[in-house]
Structure formats: structure tokens, C-alpha cells
mmCIF file of C-alpha atoms in Angstrom:
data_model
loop_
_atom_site.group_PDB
_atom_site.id
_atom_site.type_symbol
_atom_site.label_atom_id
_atom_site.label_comp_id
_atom_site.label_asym_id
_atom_site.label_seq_id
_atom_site.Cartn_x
_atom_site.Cartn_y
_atom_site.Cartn_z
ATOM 1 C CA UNK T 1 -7.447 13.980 14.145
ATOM 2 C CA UNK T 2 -10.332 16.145 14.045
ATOM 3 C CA UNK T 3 -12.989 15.132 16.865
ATOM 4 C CA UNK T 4 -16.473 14.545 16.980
ATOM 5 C CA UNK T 5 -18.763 15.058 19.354
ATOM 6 C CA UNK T 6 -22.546 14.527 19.638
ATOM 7 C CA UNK T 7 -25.161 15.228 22.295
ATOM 8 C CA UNK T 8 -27.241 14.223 23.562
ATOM 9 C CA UNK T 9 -25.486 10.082 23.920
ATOM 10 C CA UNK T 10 -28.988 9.258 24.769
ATOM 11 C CA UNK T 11 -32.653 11.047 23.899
ATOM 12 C CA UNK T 12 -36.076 10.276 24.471
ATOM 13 C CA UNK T 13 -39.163 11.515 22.739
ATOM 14 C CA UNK T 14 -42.029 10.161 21.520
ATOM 15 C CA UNK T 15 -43.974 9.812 17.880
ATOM 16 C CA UNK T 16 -44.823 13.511 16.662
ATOM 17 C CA UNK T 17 -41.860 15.225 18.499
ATOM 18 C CA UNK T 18 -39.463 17.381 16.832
ATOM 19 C CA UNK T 19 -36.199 16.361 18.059
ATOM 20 C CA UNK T 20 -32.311 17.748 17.482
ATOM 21 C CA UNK T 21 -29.442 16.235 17.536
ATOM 22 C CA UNK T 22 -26.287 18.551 17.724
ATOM 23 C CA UNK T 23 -22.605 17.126 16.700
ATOM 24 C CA UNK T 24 -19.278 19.604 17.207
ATOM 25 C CA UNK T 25 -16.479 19.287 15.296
ATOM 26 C CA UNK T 26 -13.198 20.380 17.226
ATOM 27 C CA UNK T 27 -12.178 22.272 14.169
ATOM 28 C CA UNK T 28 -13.685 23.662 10.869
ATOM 29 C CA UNK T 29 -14.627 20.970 8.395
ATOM 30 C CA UNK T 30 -16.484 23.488 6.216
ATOM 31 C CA UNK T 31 -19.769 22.101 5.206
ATOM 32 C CA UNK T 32 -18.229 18.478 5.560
ATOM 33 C CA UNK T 33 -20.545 16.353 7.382
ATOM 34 C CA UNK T 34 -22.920 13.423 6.647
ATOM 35 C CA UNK T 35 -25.456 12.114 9.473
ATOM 36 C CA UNK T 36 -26.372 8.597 9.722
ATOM 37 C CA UNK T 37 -28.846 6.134 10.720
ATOM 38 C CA UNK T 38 -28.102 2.908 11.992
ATOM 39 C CA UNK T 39 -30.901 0.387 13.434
ATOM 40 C CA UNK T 40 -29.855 -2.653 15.737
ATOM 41 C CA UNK T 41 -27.733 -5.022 13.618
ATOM 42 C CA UNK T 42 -27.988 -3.097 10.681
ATOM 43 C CA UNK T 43 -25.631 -1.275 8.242
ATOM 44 C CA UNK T 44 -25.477 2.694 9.387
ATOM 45 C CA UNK T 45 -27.817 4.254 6.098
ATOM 46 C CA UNK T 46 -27.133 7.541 4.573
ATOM 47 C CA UNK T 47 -29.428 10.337 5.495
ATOM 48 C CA UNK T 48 -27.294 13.757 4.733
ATOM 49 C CA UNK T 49 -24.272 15.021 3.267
ATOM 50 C CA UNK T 50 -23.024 18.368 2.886
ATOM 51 C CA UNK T 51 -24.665 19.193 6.130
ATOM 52 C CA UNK T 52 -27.456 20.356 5.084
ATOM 53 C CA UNK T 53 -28.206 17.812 1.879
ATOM 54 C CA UNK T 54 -30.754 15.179 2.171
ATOM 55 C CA UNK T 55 -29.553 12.146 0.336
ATOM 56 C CA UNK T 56 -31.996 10.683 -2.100
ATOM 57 C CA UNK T 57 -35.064 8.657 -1.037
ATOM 58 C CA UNK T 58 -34.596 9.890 2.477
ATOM 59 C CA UNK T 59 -37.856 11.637 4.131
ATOM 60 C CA UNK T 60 -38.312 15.545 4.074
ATOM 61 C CA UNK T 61 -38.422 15.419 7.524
ATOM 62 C CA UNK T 62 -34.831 14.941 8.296
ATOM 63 C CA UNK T 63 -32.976 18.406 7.825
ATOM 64 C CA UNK T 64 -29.425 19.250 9.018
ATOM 65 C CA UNK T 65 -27.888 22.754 9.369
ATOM 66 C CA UNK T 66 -24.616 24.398 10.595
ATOM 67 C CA UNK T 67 -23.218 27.370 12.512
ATOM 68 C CA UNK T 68 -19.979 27.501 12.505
ATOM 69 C CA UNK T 69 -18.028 23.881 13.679
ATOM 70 C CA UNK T 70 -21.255 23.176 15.330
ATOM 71 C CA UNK T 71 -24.142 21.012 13.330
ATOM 72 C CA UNK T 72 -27.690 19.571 13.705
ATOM 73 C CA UNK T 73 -29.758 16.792 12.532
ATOM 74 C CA UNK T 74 -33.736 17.748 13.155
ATOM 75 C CA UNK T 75 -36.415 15.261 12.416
ATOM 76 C CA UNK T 76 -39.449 17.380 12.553
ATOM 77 C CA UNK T 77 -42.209 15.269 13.371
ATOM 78 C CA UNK T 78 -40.672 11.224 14.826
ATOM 79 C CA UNK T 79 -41.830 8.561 13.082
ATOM 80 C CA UNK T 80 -41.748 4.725 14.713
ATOM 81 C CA UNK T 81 -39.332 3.911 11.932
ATOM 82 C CA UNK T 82 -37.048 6.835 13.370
ATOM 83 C CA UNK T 83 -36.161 5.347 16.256
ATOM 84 C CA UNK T 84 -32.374 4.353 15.835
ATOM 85 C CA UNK T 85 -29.232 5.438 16.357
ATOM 86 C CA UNK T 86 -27.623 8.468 14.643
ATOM 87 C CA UNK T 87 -23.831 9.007 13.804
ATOM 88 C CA UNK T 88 -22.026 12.270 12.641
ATOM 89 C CA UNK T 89 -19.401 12.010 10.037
ATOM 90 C CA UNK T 90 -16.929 14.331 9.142
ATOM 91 C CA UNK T 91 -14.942 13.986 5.613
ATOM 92 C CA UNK T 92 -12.884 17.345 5.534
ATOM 93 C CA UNK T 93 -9.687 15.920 6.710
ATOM 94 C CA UNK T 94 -7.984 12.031 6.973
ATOM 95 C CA UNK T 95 -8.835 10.375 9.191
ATOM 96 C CA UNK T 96 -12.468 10.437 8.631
ATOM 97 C CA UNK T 97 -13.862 10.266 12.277
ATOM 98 C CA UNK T 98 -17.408 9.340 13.340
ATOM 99 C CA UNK T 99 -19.459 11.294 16.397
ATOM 100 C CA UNK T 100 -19.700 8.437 19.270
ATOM 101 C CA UNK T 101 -23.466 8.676 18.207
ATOM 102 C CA UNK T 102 -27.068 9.235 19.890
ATOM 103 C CA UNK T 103 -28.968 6.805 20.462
ATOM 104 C CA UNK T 104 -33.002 8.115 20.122
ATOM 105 C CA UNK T 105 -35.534 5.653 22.158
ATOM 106 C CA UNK T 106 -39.236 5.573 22.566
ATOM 107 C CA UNK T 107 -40.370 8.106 25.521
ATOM 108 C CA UNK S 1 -29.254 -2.359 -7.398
ATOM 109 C CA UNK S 2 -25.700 -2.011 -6.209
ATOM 110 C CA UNK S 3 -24.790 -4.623 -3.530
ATOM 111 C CA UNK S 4 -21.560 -5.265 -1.459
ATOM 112 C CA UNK S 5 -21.494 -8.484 0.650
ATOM 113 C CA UNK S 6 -18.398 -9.335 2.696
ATOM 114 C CA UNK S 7 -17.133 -12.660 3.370
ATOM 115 C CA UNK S 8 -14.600 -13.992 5.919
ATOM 116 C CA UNK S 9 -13.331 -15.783 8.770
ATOM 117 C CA UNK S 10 -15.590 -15.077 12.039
ATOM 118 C CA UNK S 11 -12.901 -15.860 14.345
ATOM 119 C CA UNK S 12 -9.113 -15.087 13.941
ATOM 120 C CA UNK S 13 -6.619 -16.035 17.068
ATOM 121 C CA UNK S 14 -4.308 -13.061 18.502
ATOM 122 C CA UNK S 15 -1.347 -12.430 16.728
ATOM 123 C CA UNK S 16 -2.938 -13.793 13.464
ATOM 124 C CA UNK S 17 -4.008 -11.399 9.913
ATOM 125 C CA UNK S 18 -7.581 -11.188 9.769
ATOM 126 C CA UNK S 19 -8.651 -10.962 5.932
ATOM 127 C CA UNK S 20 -11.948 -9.977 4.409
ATOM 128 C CA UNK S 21 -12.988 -9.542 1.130
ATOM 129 C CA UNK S 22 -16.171 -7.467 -0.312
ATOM 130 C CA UNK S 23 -17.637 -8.542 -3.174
ATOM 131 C CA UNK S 24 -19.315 -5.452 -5.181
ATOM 132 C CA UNK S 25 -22.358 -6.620 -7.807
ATOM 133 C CA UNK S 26 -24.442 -4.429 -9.850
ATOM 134 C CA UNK S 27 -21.318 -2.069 -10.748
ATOM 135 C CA UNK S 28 -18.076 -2.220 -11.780
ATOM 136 C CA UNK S 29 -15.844 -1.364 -9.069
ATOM 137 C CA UNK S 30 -13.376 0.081 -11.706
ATOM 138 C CA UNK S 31 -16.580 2.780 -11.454
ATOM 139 C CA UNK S 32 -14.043 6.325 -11.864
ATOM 140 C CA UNK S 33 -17.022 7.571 -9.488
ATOM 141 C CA UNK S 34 -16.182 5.789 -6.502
ATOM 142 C CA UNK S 35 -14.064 5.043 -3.448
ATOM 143 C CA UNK S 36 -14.797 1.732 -1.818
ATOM 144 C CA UNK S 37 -13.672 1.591 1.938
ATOM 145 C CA UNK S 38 -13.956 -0.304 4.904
ATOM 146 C CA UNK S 39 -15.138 0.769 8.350
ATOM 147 C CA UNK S 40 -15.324 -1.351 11.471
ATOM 148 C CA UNK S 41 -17.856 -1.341 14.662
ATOM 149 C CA UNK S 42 -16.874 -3.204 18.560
ATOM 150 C CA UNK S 43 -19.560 -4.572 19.763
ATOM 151 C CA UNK S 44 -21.614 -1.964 21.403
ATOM 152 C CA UNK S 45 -19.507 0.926 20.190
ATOM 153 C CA UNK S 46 -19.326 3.777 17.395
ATOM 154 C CA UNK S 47 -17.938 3.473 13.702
ATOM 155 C CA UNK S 48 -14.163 3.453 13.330
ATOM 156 C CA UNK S 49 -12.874 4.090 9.782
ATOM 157 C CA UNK S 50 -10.317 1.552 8.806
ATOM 158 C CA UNK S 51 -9.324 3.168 4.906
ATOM 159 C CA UNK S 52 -10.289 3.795 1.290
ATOM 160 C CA UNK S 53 -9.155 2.569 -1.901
ATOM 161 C CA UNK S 54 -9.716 3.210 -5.364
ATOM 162 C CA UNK S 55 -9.751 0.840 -8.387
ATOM 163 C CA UNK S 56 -6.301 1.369 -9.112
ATOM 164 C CA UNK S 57 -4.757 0.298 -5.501
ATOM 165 C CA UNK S 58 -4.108 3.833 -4.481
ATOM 166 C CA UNK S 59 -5.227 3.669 -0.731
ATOM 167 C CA UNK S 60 -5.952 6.051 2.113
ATOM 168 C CA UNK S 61 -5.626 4.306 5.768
ATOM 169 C CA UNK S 62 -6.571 5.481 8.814
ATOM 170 C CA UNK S 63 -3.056 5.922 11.033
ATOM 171 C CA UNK S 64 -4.149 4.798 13.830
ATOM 172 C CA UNK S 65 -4.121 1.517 11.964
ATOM 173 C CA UNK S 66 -1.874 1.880 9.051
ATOM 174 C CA UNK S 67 1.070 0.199 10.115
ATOM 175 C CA UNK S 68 -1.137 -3.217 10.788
ATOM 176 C CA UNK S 69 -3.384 -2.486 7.440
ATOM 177 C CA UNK S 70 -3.351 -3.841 3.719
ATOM 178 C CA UNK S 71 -6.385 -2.694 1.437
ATOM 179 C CA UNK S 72 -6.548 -4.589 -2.302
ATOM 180 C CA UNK S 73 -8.574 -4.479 -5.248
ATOM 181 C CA UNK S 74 -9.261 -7.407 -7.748
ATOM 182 C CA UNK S 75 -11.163 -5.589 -10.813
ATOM 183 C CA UNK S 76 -10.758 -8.943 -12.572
ATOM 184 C CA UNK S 77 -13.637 -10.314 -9.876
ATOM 185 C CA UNK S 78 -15.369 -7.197 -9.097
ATOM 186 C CA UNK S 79 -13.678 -7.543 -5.332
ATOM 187 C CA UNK S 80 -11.978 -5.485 -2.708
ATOM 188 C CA UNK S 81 -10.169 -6.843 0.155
ATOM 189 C CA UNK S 82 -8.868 -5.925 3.662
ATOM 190 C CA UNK S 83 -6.028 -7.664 5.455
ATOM 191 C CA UNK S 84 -5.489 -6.656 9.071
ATOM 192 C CA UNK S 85 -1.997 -8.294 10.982
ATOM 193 C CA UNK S 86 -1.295 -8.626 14.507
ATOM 194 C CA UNK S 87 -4.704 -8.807 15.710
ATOM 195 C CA UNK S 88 -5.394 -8.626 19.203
ATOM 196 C CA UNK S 89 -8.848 -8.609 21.056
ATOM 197 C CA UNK S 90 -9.566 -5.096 20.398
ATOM 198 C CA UNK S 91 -10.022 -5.620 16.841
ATOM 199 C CA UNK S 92 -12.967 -7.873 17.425
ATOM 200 C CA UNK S 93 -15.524 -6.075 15.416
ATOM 201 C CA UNK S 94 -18.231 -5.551 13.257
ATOM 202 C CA UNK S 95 -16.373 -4.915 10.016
ATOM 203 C CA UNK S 96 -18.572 -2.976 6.765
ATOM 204 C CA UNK S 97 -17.136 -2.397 3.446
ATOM 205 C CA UNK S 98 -18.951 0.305 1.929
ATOM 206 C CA UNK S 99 -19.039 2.395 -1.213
ATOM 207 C CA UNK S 100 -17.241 5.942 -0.999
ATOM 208 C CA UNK S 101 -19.488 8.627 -3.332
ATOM 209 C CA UNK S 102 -16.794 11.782 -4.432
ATOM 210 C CA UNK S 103 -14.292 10.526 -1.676
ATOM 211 C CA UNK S 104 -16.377 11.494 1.253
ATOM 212 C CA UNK S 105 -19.569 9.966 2.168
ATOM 213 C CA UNK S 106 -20.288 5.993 2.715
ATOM 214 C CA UNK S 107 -23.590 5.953 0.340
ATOM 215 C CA UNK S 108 -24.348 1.875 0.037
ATOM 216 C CA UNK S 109 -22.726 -0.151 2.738
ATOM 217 C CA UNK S 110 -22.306 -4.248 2.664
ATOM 218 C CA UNK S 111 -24.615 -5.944 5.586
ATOM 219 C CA UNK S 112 -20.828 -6.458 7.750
ATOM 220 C CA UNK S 113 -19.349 -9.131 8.915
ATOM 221 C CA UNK S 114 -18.764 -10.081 12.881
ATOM 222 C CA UNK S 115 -15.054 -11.216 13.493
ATOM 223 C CA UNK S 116 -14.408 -11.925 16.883
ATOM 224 C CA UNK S 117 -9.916 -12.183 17.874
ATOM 225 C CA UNK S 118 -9.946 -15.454 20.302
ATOM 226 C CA UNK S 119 -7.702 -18.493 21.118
#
């Protein structure tokens, strides 16, 4: 199974902040990796695909990039509405696996 | 406005087959476009996909569960349905079914369903 890992588990920042959140794949998935946004008790919502694609109705200022088996989520200036977890998904291979998520509180 | 809403027992004793069905509206899930799968959440924990099927019952399951898993599709009631056997605590869960856009990304989940494994 390809593995997913995100950091950081936990980040703080406050409204206005440009934050990243890096996941690492433990082997090449190409471009093959959505981000998600999950709120308490909600469904996780999809915010990229394809890396780098930002999935219809979703703000401009989510953005996601790659470098090699290493990717990033930026949100460039947080919004209260941002505040939520975030989950990596890869879709190269089967299993589909999930990063074990960062969780981005109020500073 | 595509929906998914799954339905099911809350609580399922050890041992027992824990069933769930998602009901999709506002498409047909015979939709050539789309996957529909099913992923599951513990309680305070990270997403865990469960499997995939497509509207003609060919299925993808994750093997860390396969030998316990059964995914079905009902076209006839716009359904699909997950059976889990041999439940034990550890499946207590969060469980989602959501739709699958080109085989890879979840794009419009169901609101999930809490099933908690308990005598």
C-alpha cells in the first residue's frame, strides 16, 4: 500500500495567514492526489484533484503543487470558514489511502 | 443537485454483518461517468477506504477488508449497498458512501452514517 503522510498533525494560524500543508507519498503517484476538507461532523468536501486542480466552486485561494512524491495544499490568505481539517488522498494505485490529516485551529 | 443519503442499523453486535445502503437521487447511478464507493471514519480518526463499485457490480475492495466485504448495486432503485461480516469493535465507524468522478476522486459524499459494533 502506498503511504501517506501529512505534516504538520496539528497547525495554528490565524485569519490572513498563508499557511501550507505538505503530504508525502512513500512512492510516485504521478500527479494523483486530491486534498480535502472536512469540518466537525461533516462529510470531508472536495477541494483539489490532480494536485494542482481546484475543483469547481472552491475559492482561488486554495492552490496545491508537487515536487516530486512530495505535495502541498496553500491557502493564501485563512478565512474563518477555513478552519477544518484537511486530508490527502492518493488515487494512483488500489488501495486508495488517505494522509492521517491536519487539523488547522484558530491561533 | 445530486444527493446520496445512507441508511442503516446504528448498532450491530460482534460477530454480526453490518449492512448499509446509499440511496443516490438526482442521477442515475447507472451514470457510465461514475464510481460510487464507500469510505469509513473511527471516531476521532482519518478516512479508511472500504471499495468502489460500478453500475454493473464490478467492484474494487480495499484488501485489508476484502475477505469480510460485499459491495451491491440495485439500478432498479437508484441504490448501492455495503455488507460488512464478522464485525468486531474496530469497525465501529463513521461510514460515507460517496460518488467516485473518473475512478479517482470522492466528488459528492452522503452526510454518513455512525454504526457503533456492541453487545
Amino acid at each position: 500500500d502506498i503511504q501517506m503522510t501529512q505534516s504538520p498533525s496539528t497547525l495554528s494560524a490565524s485569519v490572513g495567514d498563508r499557511v501550507t500543508i505538505t503530504c508525502r507519498a512513500s512512492q510516485s503517484i504521478s500527479s494523483w492526489l486530491a486534498w480535502y476538507q472536512q469540518k466537525p461532523g461533516k462529510a470531508p468536501k472536495l477541494l483539489m484533484y490532480k494536485a494542482s486542480r481546484l475543483e469547481s466552486g472552491v475559492p482561488s485561494r486554495f492552490s496545491g503543487s508537487e515536487s516530486g512524491t512530495e505535495f502541498t495544499l496553500t491557502i493564501s490568505s485563512l478565512q474563518p470558514d477555513d478552519f477544518a481539517t484537511y486530508y490527502c488522498q492518493q488515487y494512483n494505485s488500489f488501495p486508495y489511502t488517505f494522509g492521517q490529516g491536519t487539523k488547522l485551529e484558530i491561533k | 443537485q445530486l444527493q446520496l443519503q445512507e441508511s442503516g442499523p446504528g448498532l450491530v453486535k460482534p460477530s454480526e454483518t453490518l449492512s448499509l445502503t446509499c440511496t443516490v437521487s438526482g442521477d442515475s447511478i447507472s451514470n457510465s461517468n461514475y464510481y460510487w464507493g464507500w469510505i469509513r471514519q473511527p471516531p476521532g480518526k482519518g478516512l479508511e477506504w472500504i471499495g468502489n463499485i460500478f453500475y454493473s457490480g464490478s467492484t474494487y475492495y480495499n484488501p485489508s477488508l476484502k475477505s469480510r466485504v460485499t459491495m451491491s448495486v440495485d439500478t432498479s432503485r437508484n441504490q448501492f449497498s455495503l455488507k460488512l461480516s464478522s464485525v468486531t469493535a474496530s469497525d465501529t465507524a463513521v461510514y460515507y458512501c460517496a460518488r467516485l468522478r473518473s475512478m479517482d476522486t470522492f466528488d459528492i459524499w452522503g452526510q454518513g452514517t455512525m454504526v457503533t459494533v456492541s453487545s
